[in-house]
Amino acid sequence: MKTLRRVVTLLLALLCLAGCGGNGTRSLTKQVNLAGAAGMEEGDASALAGFSVELLKEIWKGGNALVSPLSVLSALGMTANGARGETLEQMEAVLGLPAERLNAALAAWTAALPKEKDCRVDLANSIWIRDDGSFEADEDFLETAAKWYQAEAFASPFDAAAVRDINGWVDKRTHGMIPEILSELQDSTMMVLINALALEAEWEEIYEDIQVWEDRIFTTEDGAEQPVTLMYSSEGRYLKDEGAQGFLKFYKGGRWTFAALLPDEGVRLEDYLDSLTGERLYALLSEAEARKVYAAIPKFKSAYGAELNDALKALGMTDAFDMVRADLSGLGNSPLGPLFISRVLHKTYISVDEKGTQAGAATAVVAEAGADGPGPDTTPVVHLDRPFLYMLVDTETNLPAFIGVVTTME
């Protein structure tokens, strides 16, 4: 979205969801004015970087992993507008900002996402509401979600066709990278809040054949050697942190970049990640040194999925998942009892090759009712031929939309 849309009117149209198979799904989409979304403040950006790092730490259990903080923040940010009391306070503490500031920060970030053919980032939000008389969504909440998150709203009987509709919506808006986010809807499910994100970007300098070498070796932390194709280049932005070094490789237009951090020899990736803070990562990305660096990136694809309940609880967001303690009364009301979050589901996909990167992510919040060192010429050499941390970063905010680790080529 390049410009902010002015208020038009509140739409409560009984329209079938375009492209979905369920005859019972109807649009409740609200289009309202998005109050001025100026650039994100540095303190807010640093706080969101903190959430990004802490979330990756909590979900990583070994192996390759990838999360999209932008997707998770969008889905949970929408949800936080329906939280009250201690539940809201915990969500704000984990997400890093008060709900109102988070709304504005994410709106500022997403309003300026690039839409060029060779560097495009598409983000969409939606809210799915049970439509059988057992739940009444809060109108103020829907307006807030539409205002700050441009969220589409749909009323649905929450049957098998609704699952197909939801998955179809996610599949379309992630450009086919995440074909399914839900396998079923429970009878107690009253609302599903979803974010979908897709990034497709070409390298600013596409690799030539001579720069792509097959039959290279990727060495895992237990010493196993695995075949890998490495793509070699010289880059102009160097990252140096305590215990790691890395580089930036830009996509077309320079607004987005692939950022990598390779732990020093003898430093385990797990130990480096444990030591990393959001504040340090934000400063590192903001102050990348203009210096030549010899780089190598492996060609790889990765698909990842996780339920984030335990990770979010470990970070301090506990009440929202507690059937008794949760206060999500701002989402709406059900005669079956107060709402609580039963699941936060997250899926990601990434493909990195000679031409560029494709990455997709989807997050669903399900609400239920119930009770190497420098060479001789001093030019740094950073070849990602052993476990590393990587990010897809917006250089305007210096925030990672995706953050992950690669530990194996298998």
PDB file of N, CA, C and O in Angstrom, residues 367-407:
ATOM      1  N   ALA A 367      -9.237 -17.951  18.543  1.00  0.00           N
ATOM      2  CA  ALA A 367      -9.890 -17.602  19.801  1.00  0.00           C
ATOM      3  C   ALA A 367     -11.107 -18.492  20.012  1.00  0.00           C
ATOM      4  O   ALA A 367     -11.985 -18.568  19.143  1.00  0.00           O
ATOM      5  N   GLU A 368     -11.134 -19.164  21.155  1.00  0.00           N
ATOM      6  CA  GLU A 368     -12.240 -20.047  21.479  1.00  0.00           C
ATOM      7  C   GLU A 368     -12.992 -19.524  22.690  1.00  0.00           C
ATOM      8  O   GLU A 368     -12.492 -18.720  23.473  1.00  0.00           O
ATOM      9  N   ALA A 369     -14.202 -20.022  22.838  1.00  0.00           N
ATOM     10  CA  ALA A 369     -15.022 -19.680  23.993  1.00  0.00           C
ATOM     11  C   ALA A 369     -15.035 -20.873  24.938  1.00  0.00           C
ATOM     12  O   ALA A 369     -14.990 -22.013  24.537  1.00  0.00           O
ATOM     13  N   GLY A 370     -15.177 -20.631  26.256  1.00  0.00           N
ATOM     14  CA  GLY A 370     -15.150 -21.683  27.251  1.00  0.00           C
ATOM     15  C   GLY A 370     -14.717 -21.080  28.545  1.00  0.00           C
ATOM     16  O   GLY A 370     -14.396 -19.937  28.676  1.00  0.00           O
ATOM     17  N   ALA A 371     -15.003 -21.719  29.300  1.00  0.00           N
ATOM     18  CA  ALA A 371     -14.430 -21.146  30.476  1.00  0.00           C
ATOM     19  C   ALA A 371     -12.867 -21.222  30.314  1.00  0.00           C
ATOM     20  O   ALA A 371     -12.248 -21.156  31.208  1.00  0.00           O
ATOM     21  N   ASP A 372      34.919 -17.548   9.490  1.00  0.00           N
ATOM     22  CA  ASP A 372      36.396 -17.402   9.086  1.00  0.00           C
ATOM     23  C   ASP A 372      37.010 -16.022   9.414  1.00  0.00           C
ATOM     24  O   ASP A 372      36.347 -15.039   9.158  1.00  0.00           O
ATOM     25  N   GLY A 373      38.198 -15.726   9.645  1.00  0.00           N
ATOM     26  CA  GLY A 373      38.756 -14.396   9.927  1.00  0.00           C
ATOM     27  C   GLY A 373      39.216 -13.687   8.671  1.00  0.00           C
ATOM     28  O   GLY A 373      39.183 -14.237   7.603  1.00  0.00           O
ATOM     29  N   PRO A 374      39.754 -12.432   8.765  1.00  0.00           N
ATOM     30  CA  PRO A 374      40.192 -11.686   7.599  1.00  0.00           C
ATOM     31  C   PRO A 374      41.366 -12.334   6.873  1.00  0.00           C
ATOM     32  O   PRO A 374      42.201 -12.969   7.484  1.00  0.00           O
ATOM     33  N   GLY A 375      41.389 -12.149   5.522  1.00  0.00           N
ATOM     34  CA  GLY A 375      42.491 -12.650   4.718  1.00  0.00           C
ATOM     35  C   GLY A 375      43.679 -11.700   4.780  1.00  0.00           C
ATOM     36  O   GLY A 375      43.634 -10.684   5.474  1.00  0.00           O
ATOM     37  N   PRO A 376      44.714 -12.007   4.016  1.00  0.00           N
ATOM     38  CA  PRO A 376      45.925 -11.191   4.055  1.00  0.00           C
ATOM     39  C   PRO A 376      45.683  -9.728   3.697  1.00  0.00           C
ATOM     40  O   PRO A 376      46.397  -8.853   4.166  1.00  0.00           O
ATOM     41  N   ASP A 377      44.679  -9.461   2.827  1.00  0.00           N
ATOM     42  CA  ASP A 377      44.421  -8.075   2.444  1.00  0.00           C
ATOM     43  C   ASP A 377      43.455  -7.393   3.405  1.00  0.00           C
ATOM     44  O   ASP A 377      42.970  -6.306   3.130  1.00  0.00           O
ATOM     45  N   THR A 378      43.173  -8.020   4.534  1.00  0.00           N
ATOM     46  CA  THR A 378      42.291  -7.532   5.613  1.00  0.00           C
ATOM     47  C   THR A 378      40.829  -7.446   5.200  1.00  0.00           C
ATOM     48  O   THR A 378      40.006  -6.936   5.952  1.00  0.00           O
ATOM     49  N   THR A 379      40.480  -7.910   3.992  1.00  0.00           N
ATOM     50  CA  THR A 379      39.077  -7.944   3.602  1.00  0.00           C
ATOM     51  C   THR A 379      38.382  -9.105   4.315  1.00  0.00           C
ATOM     52  O   THR A 379      38.829 -10.246   4.201  1.00  0.00           O
ATOM     53  N   PRO A 380      37.319  -8.845   5.061  1.00  0.00           N
ATOM     54  CA  PRO A 380      36.649  -9.942   5.769  1.00  0.00           C
ATOM     55  C   PRO A 380      36.112 -10.980   4.796  1.00  0.00           C
ATOM     56  O   PRO A 380      35.682 -10.653   3.685  1.00  0.00           O
ATOM     57  N   VAL A 381      36.131 -12.216   5.222  1.00  0.00           N
ATOM     58  CA  VAL A 381      35.584 -13.328   4.453  1.00  0.00           C
ATOM     59  C   VAL A 381      34.475 -13.961   5.287  1.00  0.00           C
ATOM     60  O   VAL A 381      34.715 -14.420   6.410  1.00  0.00           O
ATOM     61  N   VAL A 382      33.256 -13.951   4.772  1.00  0.00           N
ATOM     62  CA  VAL A 382      32.122 -14.537   5.483  1.00  0.00           C
ATOM     63  C   VAL A 382      31.427 -15.509   4.533  1.00  0.00           C
ATOM     64  O   VAL A 382      30.554 -15.123   3.749  1.00  0.00           O
ATOM     65  N   HIS A 383      31.828 -16.747   4.583  1.00  0.00           N
ATOM     66  CA  HIS A 383      31.223 -17.793   3.771  1.00  0.00           C
ATOM     67  C   HIS A 383      30.276 -18.595   4.652  1.00  0.00           C
ATOM     68  O   HIS A 383      30.696 -19.166   5.663  1.00  0.00           O
ATOM     69  N   LEU A 384      29.018 -18.619   4.276  1.00  0.00           N
ATOM     70  CA  LEU A 384      28.002 -19.276   5.094  1.00  0.00           C
ATOM     71  C   LEU A 384      28.013 -20.776   4.820  1.00  0.00           C
ATOM     72  O   LEU A 384      27.043 -21.359   4.347  1.00  0.00           O
ATOM     73  N   ASP A 385      29.130 -21.400   5.168  1.00  0.00           N
ATOM     74  CA  ASP A 385      29.304 -22.825   4.932  1.00  0.00           C
ATOM     75  C   ASP A 385      29.271 -23.625   6.232  1.00  0.00           C
ATOM     76  O   ASP A 385      29.726 -24.764   6.303  1.00  0.00           O
ATOM     77  N   ARG A 386      28.720 -23.003   7.271  1.00  0.00           N
ATOM     78  CA  ARG A 386      28.435 -23.654   8.540  1.00  0.00           C
ATOM     79  C   ARG A 386      27.259 -22.916   9.176  1.00  0.00           C
ATOM     80  O   ARG A 386      26.807 -21.894   8.640  1.00  0.00           O
ATOM     81  N   PRO A 387      26.680 -23.413  10.262  1.00  0.00           N
ATOM     82  CA  PRO A 387      25.438 -22.825  10.792  1.00  0.00           C
ATOM     83  C   PRO A 387      25.505 -21.308  10.968  1.00  0.00           C
ATOM     84  O   PRO A 387      26.502 -20.765  11.440  1.00  0.00           O
ATOM     85  N   PHE A 388      24.410 -20.638  10.542  1.00  0.00           N
ATOM     86  CA  PHE A 388      24.386 -19.178  10.576  1.00  0.00           C
ATOM     87  C   PHE A 388      22.982 -18.662  10.866  1.00  0.00           C
ATOM     88  O   PHE A 388      21.990 -19.376  10.736  1.00  0.00           O
ATOM     89  N   LEU A 389      22.933 -17.403  11.257  1.00  0.00           N
ATOM     90  CA  LEU A 389      21.698 -16.661  11.485  1.00  0.00           C
ATOM     91  C   LEU A 389      21.470 -15.766  10.278  1.00  0.00           C
ATOM     92  O   LEU A 389      22.414 -15.174   9.754  1.00  0.00           O
ATOM     93  N   TYR A 390      20.214 -15.671   9.810  1.00  0.00           N
ATOM     94  CA  TYR A 390      19.948 -14.795   8.671  1.00  0.00           C
ATOM     95  C   TYR A 390      18.624 -14.078   8.857  1.00  0.00           C
ATOM     96  O   TYR A 390      17.765 -14.494   9.633  1.00  0.00           O
ATOM     97  N   MET A 391      18.450 -12.975   8.116  1.00  0.00           N
ATOM     98  CA  MET A 391      17.262 -12.138   8.216  1.00  0.00           C
ATOM     99  C   MET A 391      16.945 -11.529   6.863  1.00  0.00           C
ATOM    100  O   MET A 391      17.841 -11.328   6.041  1.00  0.00           O
ATOM    101  N   LEU A 392      15.686 -11.216   6.641  1.00  0.00           N
ATOM    102  CA  LEU A 392      15.265 -10.374   5.527  1.00  0.00           C
ATOM    103  C   LEU A 392      14.837  -9.057   6.153  1.00  0.00           C
ATOM    104  O   LEU A 392      13.846  -8.995   6.889  1.00  0.00           O
ATOM    105  N   VAL A 393      15.589  -8.010   5.871  1.00  0.00           N
ATOM    106  CA  VAL A 393      15.523  -6.773   6.651  1.00  0.00           C
ATOM    107  C   VAL A 393      15.036  -5.606   5.800  1.00  0.00           C
ATOM    108  O   VAL A 393      15.477  -5.421   4.658  1.00  0.00           O
ATOM    109  N   ASP A 394      14.152  -4.812   6.374  1.00  0.00           N
ATOM    110  CA  ASP A 394      13.726  -3.542   5.803  1.00  0.00           C
ATOM    111  C   ASP A 394      14.745  -2.496   6.219  1.00  0.00           C
ATOM    112  O   ASP A 394      14.877  -2.181   7.405  1.00  0.00           O
ATOM    113  N   THR A 395      15.494  -1.956   5.255  1.00  0.00           N
ATOM    114  CA  THR A 395      16.575  -1.041   5.607  1.00  0.00           C
ATOM    115  C   THR A 395      16.094   0.324   6.070  1.00  0.00           C
ATOM    116  O   THR A 395      16.868   1.103   6.619  1.00  0.00           O
ATOM    117  N   GLU A 396      14.814   0.623   5.850  1.00  0.00           N
ATOM    118  CA  GLU A 396      14.288   1.904   6.323  1.00  0.00           C
ATOM    119  C   GLU A 396      14.019   1.862   7.820  1.00  0.00           C
ATOM    120  O   GLU A 396      14.245   2.832   8.534  1.00  0.00           O
ATOM    121  N   THR A 397      13.523   0.719   8.304  1.00  0.00           N
ATOM    122  CA  THR A 397      13.258   0.569   9.734  1.00  0.00           C
ATOM    123  C   THR A 397      14.365  -0.201  10.436  1.00  0.00           C
ATOM    124  O   THR A 397      14.430  -0.208  11.662  1.00  0.00           O
ATOM    125  N   ASN A 398      15.231  -0.871   9.650  1.00  0.00           N
ATOM    126  CA  ASN A 398      16.263  -1.759  10.191  1.00  0.00           C
ATOM    127  C   ASN A 398      15.664  -2.867  11.055  1.00  0.00           C
ATOM    128  O   ASN A 398      16.222  -3.261  12.066  1.00  0.00           O
ATOM    129  N   LEU A 399      14.510  -3.369  10.593  1.00  0.00           N
ATOM    130  CA  LEU A 399      13.821  -4.450  11.295  1.00  0.00           C
ATOM    131  C   LEU A 399      13.733  -5.679  10.399  1.00  0.00           C
ATOM    132  O   LEU A 399      13.528  -5.561   9.191  1.00  0.00           O
ATOM    133  N   PRO A 400      13.887  -6.862  11.000  1.00  0.00           N
ATOM    134  CA  PRO A 400      13.728  -8.093  10.211  1.00  0.00           C
ATOM    135  C   PRO A 400      12.261  -8.478  10.068  1.00  0.00           C
ATOM    136  O   PRO A 400      11.553  -8.646  11.058  1.00  0.00           O
ATOM    137  N   ALA A 401      11.806  -8.620   8.826  1.00  0.00           N
ATOM    138  CA  ALA A 401      10.472  -9.157   8.601  1.00  0.00           C
ATOM    139  C   ALA A 401      10.486 -10.679   8.744  1.00  0.00           C
ATOM    140  O   ALA A 401       9.481 -11.296   9.066  1.00  0.00           O
ATOM    141  N   PHE A 402      11.658 -11.263   8.467  1.00  0.00           N
ATOM    142  CA  PHE A 402      11.895 -12.691   8.671  1.00  0.00           C
ATOM    143  C   PHE A 402      13.226 -12.836   9.406  1.00  0.00           C
ATOM    144  O   PHE A 402      14.160 -12.083   9.130  1.00  0.00           O
ATOM    145  N   ILE A 403      13.310 -13.810  10.312  1.00  0.00           N
ATOM    146  CA  ILE A 403      14.561 -14.108  10.999  1.00  0.00           C
ATOM    147  C   ILE A 403      14.630 -15.600  11.212  1.00  0.00           C
ATOM    148  O   ILE A 403      13.646 -16.225  11.618  1.00  0.00           O
ATOM    149  N   GLY A 404      15.796 -16.181  10.896  1.00  0.00           N
ATOM    150  CA  GLY A 404      15.891 -17.628  10.997  1.00  0.00           C
ATOM    151  C   GLY A 404      17.314 -18.110  11.147  1.00  0.00           C
ATOM    152  O   GLY A 404      18.270 -17.315  11.164  1.00  0.00           O
ATOM    153  N   VAL A 405      17.460 -19.417  11.276  1.00  0.00           N
ATOM    154  CA  VAL A 405      18.762 -20.043  11.389  1.00  0.00           C
ATOM    155  C   VAL A 405      18.838 -21.199  10.398  1.00  0.00           C
ATOM    156  O   VAL A 405      17.830 -21.847  10.110  1.00  0.00           O
ATOM    157  N   VAL A 406      20.031 -21.428   9.877  1.00  0.00           N
ATOM    158  CA  VAL A 406      20.298 -22.589   9.031  1.00  0.00           C
ATOM    159  C   VAL A 406      21.388 -23.404   9.716  1.00  0.00           C
ATOM    160  O   VAL A 406      22.490 -22.883   9.965  1.00  0.00           O
ATOM    161  N   THR A 407      21.088 -24.657  10.017  1.00  0.00           N
ATOM    162  CA  THR A 407      22.068 -25.529  10.671  1.00  0.00           C
ATOM    163  C   THR A 407      22.410 -26.740   9.816  1.00  0.00           C
ATOM    164  O   THR A 407      23.358 -27.448  10.128  1.00  0.00           O
TER     165      THR A 407
END
